[in-house]
Amino acid sequence: MSVVLERFAAIGIDAPGLVALLGSHSVGRTHCVKLVHRLYPEVDPALNPDHVPHMLHKCPDAIPDPKAVQYVRNDRGTPMVLDNNYYRNILDNKGLMMVDHQLATDKRTRPYVKKMAKSQDYFFKEFSRAITLLSENNPLTGTKGEIRKVCNLANKLHDKS
């Protein structure tokens, strides 16, 4: 968590801003290759034991097939809604990635996690502030940047197919 806090601080984003930005984990999914280390060879004892069977069902292999689309939804309750349910989940040890767990347990970030879990308005306020700072930080322009047609592929790779 120290490295994450330092990197964001270097671009002017404070702890509440970082906590809010990681709230974007509320939407979407995490591919099994990014979380199997928390399941195999031993289940991470920090995970909520009620959540583990679902994770194991979705990620049944210690070494997932890289061509398979195996994933776990980041937020099973409201998977396609940006909301503060993420914070309630990570306080209940249901965060998928290690950074989620650290966010909920680190003394520098936990107070903001708790506040955002209680107040969606506070989460939205901090998220808006932090995403504005992030978007204004060294944007690539002209030929140095691109708006991707497919988010996980550079256009030069996408256009070849």
mmCIF file of C-alpha atoms in Angstrom:
data_model
loop_
_atom_site.group_PDB
_atom_site.id
_atom_site.type_symbol
_atom_site.label_atom_id
_atom_site.label_comp_id
_atom_site.label_asym_id
_atom_site.label_seq_id
_atom_site.Cartn_x
_atom_site.Cartn_y
_atom_site.Cartn_z
ATOM 1 C CA MET A 1 0.000 0.000 0.000
ATOM 2 C CA SER A 2 2.934 2.339 0.617
ATOM 3 C CA VAL A 3 4.022 2.110 -3.027
ATOM 4 C CA VAL A 4 0.480 2.735 -4.273
ATOM 5 C CA LEU A 5 0.008 5.731 -1.968
ATOM 6 C CA GLU A 6 3.410 7.158 -2.984
ATOM 7 C CA ARG A 7 2.740 6.786 -6.718
ATOM 8 C CA PHE A 8 -0.601 8.521 -6.505
ATOM 9 C CA ALA A 9 0.746 11.216 -4.171
ATOM 10 C CA ALA A 10 3.415 11.956 -6.795
ATOM 11 C CA ILE A 11 0.659 13.037 -9.181
ATOM 12 C CA GLY A 12 -1.270 14.994 -6.546
ATOM 13 C CA ILE A 13 -3.821 12.382 -5.480
ATOM 14 C CA ASP A 14 -4.178 11.974 -1.716
ATOM 15 C CA ALA A 15 -5.348 8.947 0.298
ATOM 16 C CA PRO A 16 -9.099 9.677 0.017
ATOM 17 C CA GLY A 17 -8.656 10.154 -3.729
ATOM 18 C CA LEU A 18 -6.792 6.876 -4.075
ATOM 19 C CA VAL A 19 -9.462 5.042 -2.069
ATOM 20 C CA ALA A 20 -12.138 6.551 -4.291
ATOM 21 C CA LEU A 21 -10.340 5.655 -7.529
ATOM 22 C CA LEU A 22 -9.947 2.043 -6.426
ATOM 23 C CA GLY A 23 -13.714 2.079 -5.995
ATOM 24 C CA SER A 24 -13.794 1.614 -9.759
ATOM 25 C CA HIS A 25 -13.198 -2.052 -8.865
ATOM 26 C CA SER A 26 -16.918 -1.974 -8.109
ATOM 27 C CA VAL A 27 -17.569 -2.442 -11.824
ATOM 28 C CA GLY A 28 -16.522 -5.341 -13.981
ATOM 29 C CA ARG A 29 -14.526 -8.448 -13.285
ATOM 30 C CA THR A 30 -11.117 -9.807 -12.383
ATOM 31 C CA HIS A 31 -9.582 -12.497 -14.546
ATOM 32 C CA CYS A 32 -8.562 -15.628 -12.682
ATOM 33 C CA VAL A 33 -4.895 -15.223 -13.636
ATOM 34 C CA LYS A 34 -4.874 -12.103 -11.439
ATOM 35 C CA LEU A 35 -6.251 -13.795 -8.321
ATOM 36 C CA VAL A 36 -5.348 -17.489 -8.308
ATOM 37 C CA HIS A 37 -2.404 -16.731 -6.027
ATOM 38 C CA ARG A 38 -5.029 -16.051 -3.334
ATOM 39 C CA LEU A 39 -6.657 -19.448 -3.915
ATOM 40 C CA TYR A 40 -3.831 -21.872 -4.712
ATOM 41 C CA PRO A 41 -2.007 -23.788 -3.355
ATOM 42 C CA GLU A 42 -3.680 -22.592 -0.151
ATOM 43 C CA VAL A 43 -6.643 -20.268 0.211
ATOM 44 C CA ASP A 44 -5.619 -16.892 1.591
ATOM 45 C CA PRO A 45 -6.936 -16.898 5.184
ATOM 46 C CA ALA A 46 -7.801 -13.203 4.832
ATOM 47 C CA LEU A 47 -10.579 -14.055 2.341
ATOM 48 C CA ASN A 48 -14.120 -14.313 3.647
ATOM 49 C CA PRO A 49 -14.706 -18.095 3.876
ATOM 50 C CA ASP A 50 -18.279 -17.651 2.605
ATOM 51 C CA HIS A 51 -16.930 -16.064 -0.591
ATOM 52 C CA VAL A 52 -14.234 -18.677 -1.311
ATOM 53 C CA PRO A 53 -16.466 -21.438 -2.805
ATOM 54 C CA HIS A 54 -17.740 -19.010 -5.442
ATOM 55 C CA MET A 55 -14.194 -17.931 -6.296
ATOM 56 C CA LEU A 56 -13.018 -21.547 -6.538
ATOM 57 C CA HIS A 57 -15.998 -22.410 -8.753
ATOM 58 C CA LYS A 58 -15.204 -19.524 -11.115
ATOM 59 C CA CYS A 59 -11.425 -20.165 -11.004
ATOM 60 C CA PRO A 60 -11.107 -23.959 -10.742
ATOM 61 C CA ASP A 61 -7.500 -24.175 -11.956
ATOM 62 C CA ALA A 62 -4.332 -23.110 -10.162
ATOM 63 C CA ILE A 63 -2.862 -22.257 -13.574
ATOM 64 C CA PRO A 64 -5.721 -20.883 -15.681
ATOM 65 C CA ASP A 65 -5.738 -21.398 -19.414
ATOM 66 C CA PRO A 66 -4.658 -18.001 -20.773
ATOM 67 C CA LYS A 67 -7.016 -18.416 -23.746
ATOM 68 C CA ALA A 68 -10.021 -19.173 -21.542
ATOM 69 C CA VAL A 69 -12.128 -16.294 -20.283
ATOM 70 C CA GLN A 70 -12.298 -17.221 -16.619
ATOM 71 C CA TYR A 71 -13.187 -14.448 -14.215
ATOM 72 C CA VAL A 72 -14.954 -13.459 -11.020
ATOM 73 C CA ARG A 73 -17.207 -10.410 -10.904
ATOM 74 C CA ASN A 74 -15.697 -7.771 -8.653
ATOM 75 C CA ASP A 75 -19.033 -7.089 -7.005
ATOM 76 C CA ARG A 76 -21.615 -9.851 -7.173
ATOM 77 C CA GLY A 77 -24.368 -7.586 -5.809
ATOM 78 C CA THR A 78 -24.189 -4.719 -8.302
ATOM 79 C CA PRO A 79 -21.603 -5.875 -10.876
ATOM 80 C CA MET A 80 -22.258 -3.218 -13.517
ATOM 81 C CA VAL A 81 -22.974 -0.232 -11.272
ATOM 82 C CA LEU A 82 -20.392 2.200 -9.957
ATOM 83 C CA ASP A 83 -21.466 2.443 -6.337
ATOM 84 C CA ASN A 84 -20.103 2.148 -2.818
ATOM 85 C CA ASN A 85 -20.927 -1.556 -2.441
ATOM 86 C CA TYR A 86 -17.255 -2.291 -3.220
ATOM 87 C CA TYR A 87 -16.261 -0.760 0.116
ATOM 88 C CA ARG A 88 -18.743 -2.880 2.069
ATOM 89 C CA ASN A 89 -17.394 -5.930 0.247
ATOM 90 C CA ILE A 90 -13.756 -5.254 1.048
ATOM 91 C CA LEU A 91 -14.588 -4.521 4.688
ATOM 92 C CA ASP A 92 -16.223 -7.972 4.677
ATOM 93 C CA ASN A 93 -13.010 -9.528 3.221
ATOM 94 C CA LYS A 94 -14.560 -10.093 -0.201
ATOM 95 C CA GLY A 95 -11.997 -8.092 -2.153
ATOM 96 C CA LEU A 96 -10.571 -10.156 -4.985
ATOM 97 C CA MET A 97 -7.184 -8.549 -5.422
ATOM 98 C CA MET A 98 -4.566 -8.067 -2.755
ATOM 99 C CA VAL A 99 -4.753 -4.286 -3.167
ATOM 100 C CA ASP A 100 -8.451 -4.464 -2.247
ATOM 101 C CA HIS A 101 -7.602 -6.311 0.965
ATOM 102 C CA GLN A 102 -4.794 -3.884 1.780
ATOM 103 C CA LEU A 103 -7.035 -0.889 1.151
ATOM 104 C CA ALA A 104 -9.499 -2.164 3.759
ATOM 105 C CA THR A 105 -6.866 -3.034 6.365
ATOM 106 C CA ASP A 106 -4.172 -0.370 6.073
ATOM 107 C CA LYS A 107 -4.461 2.275 8.805
ATOM 108 C CA ARG A 108 -3.863 5.068 6.253
ATOM 109 C CA THR A 109 -6.765 4.060 4.001
ATOM 110 C CA ARG A 110 -9.226 2.141 6.193
ATOM 111 C CA PRO A 111 -10.915 5.279 7.621
ATOM 112 C CA TYR A 112 -11.775 6.426 4.093
ATOM 113 C CA VAL A 113 -12.959 2.936 3.108
ATOM 114 C CA LYS A 114 -15.312 2.961 6.090
ATOM 115 C CA LYS A 115 -16.562 6.461 5.282
ATOM 116 C CA MET A 116 -17.181 5.559 1.627
ATOM 117 C CA ALA A 117 -18.942 2.331 2.670
ATOM 118 C CA LYS A 118 -21.365 4.470 4.689
ATOM 119 C CA SER A 119 -21.811 7.340 2.247
ATOM 120 C CA GLN A 120 -22.197 6.957 -1.489
ATOM 121 C CA ASP A 121 -22.295 10.765 -1.747
ATOM 122 C CA TYR A 122 -18.851 11.000 -0.120
ATOM 123 C CA PHE A 123 -17.537 8.293 -2.470
ATOM 124 C CA PHE A 124 -18.900 10.115 -5.545
ATOM 125 C CA LYS A 125 -17.502 13.465 -4.348
ATOM 126 C CA GLU A 126 -14.012 12.031 -3.809
ATOM 127 C CA PHE A 127 -14.154 9.951 -6.994
ATOM 128 C CA SER A 128 -15.080 13.016 -9.072
ATOM 129 C CA ARG A 129 -12.272 15.048 -7.533
ATOM 130 C CA ALA A 130 -9.662 12.300 -7.979
ATOM 131 C CA ILE A 131 -10.649 11.265 -11.504
ATOM 132 C CA THR A 132 -10.393 14.909 -12.571
ATOM 133 C CA LEU A 133 -6.868 15.124 -11.136
ATOM 134 C CA LEU A 134 -5.941 11.837 -12.783
ATOM 135 C CA SER A 135 -7.295 12.859 -16.183
ATOM 136 C CA GLU A 136 -5.392 16.148 -16.102
ATOM 137 C CA ASN A 137 -2.077 14.501 -15.227
ATOM 138 C CA ASN A 138 0.208 14.335 -18.234
ATOM 139 C CA PRO A 139 -2.305 13.260 -20.867
ATOM 140 C CA LEU A 140 -0.786 11.919 -24.053
ATOM 141 C CA THR A 141 -1.707 14.076 -27.024
ATOM 142 C CA GLY A 142 -1.235 14.052 -30.772
ATOM 143 C CA THR A 143 0.683 11.057 -32.055
ATOM 144 C CA LYS A 144 1.878 10.138 -28.529
ATOM 145 C CA GLY A 145 -1.532 8.924 -27.416
ATOM 146 C CA GLU A 146 -4.607 7.221 -28.763
ATOM 147 C CA ILE A 147 -8.209 6.519 -27.941
ATOM 148 C CA ARG A 148 -8.393 2.754 -28.106
ATOM 149 C CA LYS A 149 -11.029 1.037 -30.212
ATOM 150 C CA VAL A 150 -10.710 -2.066 -27.988
ATOM 151 C CA CYS A 151 -9.692 -1.147 -24.452
ATOM 152 C CA ASN A 152 -7.180 -3.941 -23.879
ATOM 153 C CA LEU A 153 -5.393 -3.634 -27.243
ATOM 154 C CA ALA A 154 -3.349 -0.867 -28.768
ATOM 155 C CA ASN A 155 -5.000 0.221 -32.028
ATOM 156 C CA LYS A 156 -2.006 -0.951 -34.072
ATOM 157 C CA LEU A 157 -2.595 -4.477 -32.704
ATOM 158 C CA HIS A 158 -6.385 -4.251 -33.073
ATOM 159 C CA ASP A 159 -6.268 -2.951 -36.646
ATOM 160 C CA LYS A 160 -4.228 -5.981 -37.805
ATOM 161 C CA SER A 161 -7.031 -8.404 -37.104
#
